[in-house]
mmCIF file of C-alpha atoms in Angstrom:
data_model
loop_
_atom_site.group_PDB
_atom_site.id
_atom_site.type_symbol
_atom_site.label_atom_id
_atom_site.label_comp_id
_atom_site.label_asym_id
_atom_site.label_seq_id
_atom_site.Cartn_x
_atom_site.Cartn_y
_atom_site.Cartn_z
ATOM 1 C CA MET E 1 163.696 115.876 94.757
ATOM 2 C CA PRO E 2 160.114 114.562 94.782
ATOM 3 C CA SER E 3 159.643 110.832 94.378
ATOM 4 C CA ILE E 4 158.364 109.803 90.946
ATOM 5 C CA LYS E 5 156.599 106.507 90.359
ATOM 6 C CA LYS E 6 155.581 104.978 87.083
ATOM 7 C CA ALA E 7 152.025 103.704 86.764
ATOM 8 C CA THR E 8 153.210 100.111 87.128
ATOM 9 C CA GLN E 9 155.173 100.968 90.272
ATOM 10 C CA TRP E 10 152.180 102.786 91.701
ATOM 11 C CA ASP E 11 149.907 99.806 91.035
ATOM 12 C CA ALA E 12 152.464 97.465 92.598
ATOM 13 C CA ALA E 13 152.615 99.651 95.712
ATOM 14 C CA LEU E 14 148.826 99.602 95.983
ATOM 15 C CA ASP E 15 148.691 95.831 95.483
ATOM 16 C CA ALA E 16 151.202 95.388 98.308
ATOM 17 C CA ILE E 17 148.690 96.829 100.786
ATOM 18 C CA PRO E 18 146.575 93.939 102.116
ATOM 19 C CA VAL E 19 142.822 94.549 101.944
ATOM 20 C CA SER E 20 140.761 91.514 102.865
ATOM 21 C CA LYS E 21 137.297 90.664 101.601
ATOM 22 C CA ALA E 22 136.108 91.007 105.185
ATOM 23 C CA ASP E 23 137.461 94.575 105.330
ATOM 24 C CA LEU E 24 135.659 95.495 102.112
ATOM 25 C CA ASN E 25 132.423 93.907 103.320
ATOM 26 C CA SER E 26 132.720 95.813 106.584
ATOM 27 C CA ILE E 27 133.121 99.151 104.789
ATOM 28 C CA VAL E 28 130.179 98.448 102.486
ATOM 29 C CA MET E 29 128.005 97.287 105.388
ATOM 30 C CA ASP E 30 128.889 100.420 107.350
ATOM 31 C CA TYR E 31 127.691 102.538 104.412
ATOM 32 C CA LEU E 32 124.433 100.588 104.086
ATOM 33 C CA ILE E 33 123.710 100.864 107.814
ATOM 34 C CA VAL E 34 124.517 104.578 108.000
ATOM 35 C CA GLU E 35 122.468 105.415 104.911
ATOM 36 C CA GLY E 36 119.594 103.158 105.973
ATOM 37 C CA TYR E 37 119.507 100.716 103.030
ATOM 38 C CA LYS E 38 117.960 97.856 104.990
ATOM 39 C CA ASP E 39 117.247 95.440 102.116
ATOM 40 C CA ALA E 40 120.765 95.727 100.715
ATOM 41 C CA ALA E 41 122.247 95.417 104.222
ATOM 42 C CA ARG E 42 120.199 92.289 104.894
ATOM 43 C CA GLN E 43 121.284 90.746 101.580
ATOM 44 C CA LEU E 44 124.968 91.483 102.206
ATOM 45 C CA ALA E 45 124.688 90.076 105.731
ATOM 46 C CA GLU E 46 123.306 86.819 104.346
ATOM 47 C CA GLU E 47 125.894 86.553 101.568
ATOM 48 C CA ALA E 48 128.877 87.449 103.776
ATOM 49 C CA ASP E 49 127.627 85.711 106.937
ATOM 50 C CA MET E 50 127.634 88.970 108.925
ATOM 51 C CA ASP E 51 125.624 89.611 112.100
ATOM 52 C CA LEU E 52 123.111 92.399 111.532
ATOM 53 C CA THR E 53 120.860 91.809 114.550
ATOM 54 C CA LEU E 54 121.799 94.928 116.509
ATOM 55 C CA SER E 55 121.756 97.205 113.461
ATOM 56 C CA MET E 56 118.395 96.285 111.896
ATOM 57 C CA GLU E 57 116.295 98.140 114.466
ATOM 58 C CA SER E 58 118.350 101.279 113.881
ATOM 59 C CA ILE E 59 118.093 100.904 110.106
ATOM 60 C CA ASN E 60 114.319 100.353 110.172
ATOM 61 C CA HIS E 61 113.732 103.280 112.508
ATOM 62 C CA ARG E 62 115.848 105.719 110.526
ATOM 63 C CA HIS E 63 114.501 104.460 107.190
ATOM 64 C CA GLU E 64 110.920 105.155 108.299
ATOM 65 C CA ILE E 65 111.791 108.665 109.449
ATOM 66 C CA ARG E 66 113.722 109.471 106.284
ATOM 67 C CA THR E 67 110.859 108.198 104.107
ATOM 68 C CA LEU E 68 108.372 110.384 105.985
ATOM 69 C CA ILE E 69 110.539 113.487 105.581
ATOM 70 C CA HIS E 70 111.164 112.803 101.891
ATOM 71 C CA SER E 71 107.401 112.514 101.361
ATOM 72 C CA GLY E 72 106.700 115.773 103.200
ATOM 73 C CA ASP E 73 105.050 114.195 106.259
ATOM 74 C CA ILE E 74 107.073 116.140 108.799
ATOM 75 C CA GLU E 75 104.501 115.781 111.567
ATOM 76 C CA GLY E 76 104.714 112.003 111.193
ATOM 77 C CA ALA E 77 108.522 112.117 111.232
ATOM 78 C CA ILE E 78 108.559 114.206 114.424
ATOM 79 C CA SER E 79 106.123 111.770 116.027
ATOM 80 C CA HIS E 80 108.387 108.807 115.143
ATOM 81 C CA ILE E 81 111.435 110.601 116.532
ATOM 82 C CA ASN E 82 109.650 111.441 119.792
ATOM 83 C CA GLU E 83 108.402 107.870 120.220
ATOM 84 C CA ALA E 84 111.882 106.401 119.920
ATOM 85 C CA SER E 85 113.886 109.215 121.517
ATOM 86 C CA PRO E 86 111.649 111.512 123.616
ATOM 87 C CA GLU E 87 114.471 113.860 124.597
ATOM 88 C CA LEU E 88 116.293 114.010 121.271
ATOM 89 C CA LEU E 89 114.619 117.132 119.884
ATOM 90 C CA GLU E 90 114.724 118.857 123.277
ATOM 91 C CA ARG E 91 118.504 118.441 123.273
ATOM 92 C CA ASN E 92 118.825 119.470 119.616
ATOM 93 C CA GLU E 93 116.952 122.758 119.379
ATOM 94 C CA ASP E 94 118.307 123.677 115.956
ATOM 95 C CA LEU E 95 117.221 120.322 114.537
ATOM 96 C CA HIS E 96 113.761 120.714 116.091
ATOM 97 C CA PHE E 97 113.514 124.193 114.581
ATOM 98 C CA ASP E 98 114.562 122.884 111.159
ATOM 99 C CA LEU E 99 111.887 120.184 111.272
ATOM 100 C CA LEU E 100 109.130 122.564 112.378
ATOM 101 C CA ARG E 101 110.208 125.096 109.786
ATOM 102 C CA LEU E 102 110.049 122.399 107.120
ATOM 103 C CA GLN E 103 106.573 121.455 108.373
ATOM 104 C CA LEU E 104 105.547 125.099 107.931
ATOM 105 C CA ILE E 105 106.981 125.097 104.411
ATOM 106 C CA GLU E 106 105.041 121.920 103.609
ATOM 107 C CA MET E 107 101.814 123.585 104.772
ATOM 108 C CA ILE E 108 102.481 126.481 102.407
ATOM 109 C CA ARG E 109 103.476 124.139 99.574
ATOM 110 C CA ASP E 110 100.287 122.100 100.012
ATOM 111 C CA ALA E 111 98.124 125.224 99.903
ATOM 112 C CA ASN E 112 99.951 126.473 96.799
ATOM 113 C CA ASP E 113 99.518 123.113 95.056
ATOM 114 C CA GLN E 114 95.763 123.330 95.559
ATOM 115 C CA ASN E 115 95.648 126.678 93.719
ATOM 116 C CA LEU E 116 93.421 128.107 96.420
ATOM 117 C CA SER E 117 91.957 131.576 96.087
ATOM 118 C CA SER E 118 92.991 134.290 98.546
ATOM 119 C CA GLU E 119 89.707 133.800 100.401
ATOM 120 C CA ASN E 120 90.306 130.077 100.872
ATOM 121 C CA PHE E 121 94.060 130.154 101.465
ATOM 122 C CA PRO E 122 94.757 128.850 105.023
ATOM 123 C CA TYR E 123 96.606 131.958 106.202
ATOM 124 C CA LYS E 124 95.129 131.668 109.702
ATOM 125 C CA GLN E 125 96.205 128.054 110.247
ATOM 126 C CA ILE E 126 99.687 128.746 108.897
ATOM 127 C CA LEU E 127 100.162 131.849 111.053
ATOM 128 C CA GLU E 128 98.855 130.047 114.135
ATOM 129 C CA PHE E 129 101.249 127.163 113.537
ATOM 130 C CA ALA E 130 104.190 129.549 113.168
ATOM 131 C CA ALA E 131 103.203 131.497 116.286
ATOM 132 C CA SER E 132 102.662 128.463 118.515
ATOM 133 C CA ASN E 133 105.520 126.259 117.292
ATOM 134 C CA LEU E 134 108.282 128.448 115.875
ATOM 135 C CA ALA E 135 108.093 131.974 117.285
ATOM 136 C CA GLN E 136 109.534 131.088 120.700
ATOM 137 C CA LYS E 137 112.142 128.769 119.179
ATOM 138 C CA ALA E 138 113.380 131.431 116.748
ATOM 139 C CA THR E 139 116.460 132.563 118.622
ATOM 140 C CA LYS E 140 118.352 135.558 117.322
ATOM 141 C CA ASN E 141 120.383 133.502 114.850
ATOM 142 C CA ARG E 142 117.253 131.731 113.517
ATOM 143 C CA LEU E 143 114.894 134.705 113.341
ATOM 144 C CA ASP E 144 115.960 135.481 109.777
ATOM 145 C CA ASP E 145 115.139 131.891 108.788
ATOM 146 C CA LEU E 146 111.611 132.229 110.162
ATOM 147 C CA GLU E 147 111.047 135.623 108.546
ATOM 148 C CA GLU E 148 112.315 134.284 105.226
ATOM 149 C CA THR E 149 109.909 131.361 105.452
ATOM 150 C CA MET E 150 106.959 133.607 106.268
ATOM 151 C CA ALA E 151 107.813 135.661 103.173
ATOM 152 C CA LEU E 152 106.561 132.705 101.108
ATOM 153 C CA LEU E 153 103.052 133.872 102.002
ATOM 154 C CA CYS E 154 103.599 137.236 100.346
ATOM 155 C CA PHE E 155 104.231 136.044 96.785
ATOM 156 C CA GLN E 156 102.889 133.647 94.212
ATOM 157 C CA PRO E 157 105.259 130.691 93.646
ATOM 158 C CA SER E 158 106.095 132.013 90.163
ATOM 159 C CA GLU E 159 107.115 135.385 91.638
ATOM 160 C CA LEU E 160 109.567 134.107 94.243
ATOM 161 C CA VAL E 161 113.175 135.251 94.155
ATOM 162 C CA PRO E 162 115.774 132.429 93.976
ATOM 163 C CA ARG E 163 116.471 132.570 97.728
ATOM 164 C CA LEU E 164 112.802 131.877 98.491
ATOM 165 C CA GLN E 165 112.442 129.366 95.657
ATOM 166 C CA ALA E 166 115.141 127.307 97.381
ATOM 167 C CA LEU E 167 112.849 126.842 100.381
ATOM 168 C CA LEU E 168 110.314 125.041 98.188
ATOM 169 C CA ASP E 169 112.976 122.936 96.478
ATOM 170 C CA LEU E 170 112.688 119.259 97.441
ATOM 171 C CA LYS E 171 116.430 119.320 98.148
ATOM 172 C CA LEU E 172 115.557 120.902 101.487
ATOM 173 C CA ARG E 173 113.659 117.754 102.493
ATOM 174 C CA ARG E 174 116.704 115.633 101.676
ATOM 175 C CA SER E 175 119.014 117.990 103.544
ATOM 176 C CA VAL E 176 116.895 117.928 106.715
ATOM 177 C CA ALA E 177 116.481 114.141 106.439
ATOM 178 C CA ALA E 178 120.268 113.733 106.213
ATOM 179 C CA THR E 179 120.767 115.876 109.321
ATOM 180 C CA VAL E 180 118.160 113.886 111.259
ATOM 181 C CA ASN E 181 119.826 110.635 110.175
ATOM 182 C CA GLU E 182 123.226 111.873 111.352
ATOM 183 C CA VAL E 183 121.892 112.943 114.763
ATOM 184 C CA LEU E 184 120.109 109.616 115.257
ATOM 185 C CA LEU E 185 123.260 107.708 114.304
ATOM 186 C CA LYS E 186 125.393 109.599 116.808
ATOM 187 C CA GLN E 187 122.822 108.996 119.529
ATOM 188 C CA GLN E 188 122.975 105.271 118.739
ATOM 189 C CA LYS E 189 126.801 105.342 118.997
ATOM 190 C CA PHE E 190 127.370 105.080 115.247
ATOM 191 C CA ASP E 191 129.554 107.495 113.307
ATOM 192 C CA GLY E 192 127.444 110.229 111.762
ATOM 193 C CA GLU E 193 129.122 109.680 108.400
ATOM 194 C CA ALA E 194 129.809 106.470 106.503
ATOM 195 C CA LYS E 195 133.475 105.420 106.621
ATOM 196 C CA ILE E 196 133.625 105.213 102.830
ATOM 197 C CA LYS E 197 132.811 108.929 102.616
ATOM 198 C CA GLY E 198 135.717 109.658 104.931
ATOM 199 C CA LEU E 199 137.987 107.541 102.731
ATOM 200 C CA TYR E 200 136.785 109.440 99.671
ATOM 201 C CA LYS E 201 137.663 112.758 101.332
ATOM 202 C CA LEU E 202 141.072 111.364 102.342
ATOM 203 C CA TRP E 203 141.674 110.250 98.761
ATOM 204 C CA GLY E 204 140.905 113.764 97.503
ATOM 205 C CA TRP E 205 143.210 115.305 100.120
ATOM 206 C CA ALA E 206 146.045 112.898 99.214
ATOM 207 C CA GLU E 207 145.706 113.681 95.505
ATOM 208 C CA HIS E 208 145.853 117.395 96.290
ATOM 209 C CA GLN E 209 148.966 116.967 98.450
ATOM 210 C CA CYS E 210 150.721 114.892 95.777
ATOM 211 C CA ALA E 211 149.887 117.442 93.095
ATOM 212 C CA LYS E 212 151.135 120.271 95.325
ATOM 213 C CA GLU E 213 154.449 118.461 95.847
ATOM 214 C CA LYS E 214 154.631 117.735 92.091
ATOM 215 C CA VAL E 215 154.665 113.997 92.692
ATOM 216 C CA ASN E 216 153.894 112.052 89.536
ATOM 217 C CA PHE E 217 151.316 109.360 90.254
ATOM 218 C CA ARG E 218 148.424 107.587 88.590
ATOM 219 C CA LYS E 219 145.175 109.187 89.703
ATOM 220 C CA LEU E 220 142.209 107.036 90.531
ATOM 221 C CA ASP E 221 139.149 107.423 88.334
ATOM 222 C CA GLU E 222 135.614 106.040 88.235
ATOM 223 C CA SER E 223 136.774 102.793 86.624
ATOM 224 C CA ASP E 224 138.834 102.057 89.742
ATOM 225 C CA LEU E 225 135.677 102.252 91.846
ATOM 226 C CA SER E 226 133.613 99.847 89.750
#
């Protein structure tokens, strides 16, 4: 028969597991380093007397690149990546394609934002960029992505179907920035994902397993995380 614990028993079992302040600081610092929050990481390092020397260069570098991508300056982001890691994009063709594709999208977005007439719309520059930078990189599994992006030139922004609207959503910048951050972290021998995110996934899996086995337990909620 499944084990059943009262809330008080569950809390007592949790309290019996030793978690030091140093362990908590380490998990928080790992998150700040992975996500690139340099000011918060520096403050925690000072308060907890933690050595951040080796991590600050990585944080600064990744923070600059993420900021450039979030602002739509993809050319600047690619330049920063190539300066620090000349072979990174050569070894990660899909990532390079995603960045160049996003740069193409930003060119189209910028032209749309200027409300240019058909005569003044920079079709030539956009097509030349796609031909010289993306056409040869569009392998069979990425050709649809390129064709979908080029379809943005065929419609007014207000006429786009949801699938094409998603390309102009700023969420795409954040998604590409997150992928770049993960690749840079792995190259620098960090985990691509913060440990606290892995713990969160493990927590969700454990709750699911307990529910499946009909084990009565007190679920964690947001108040437990504050």
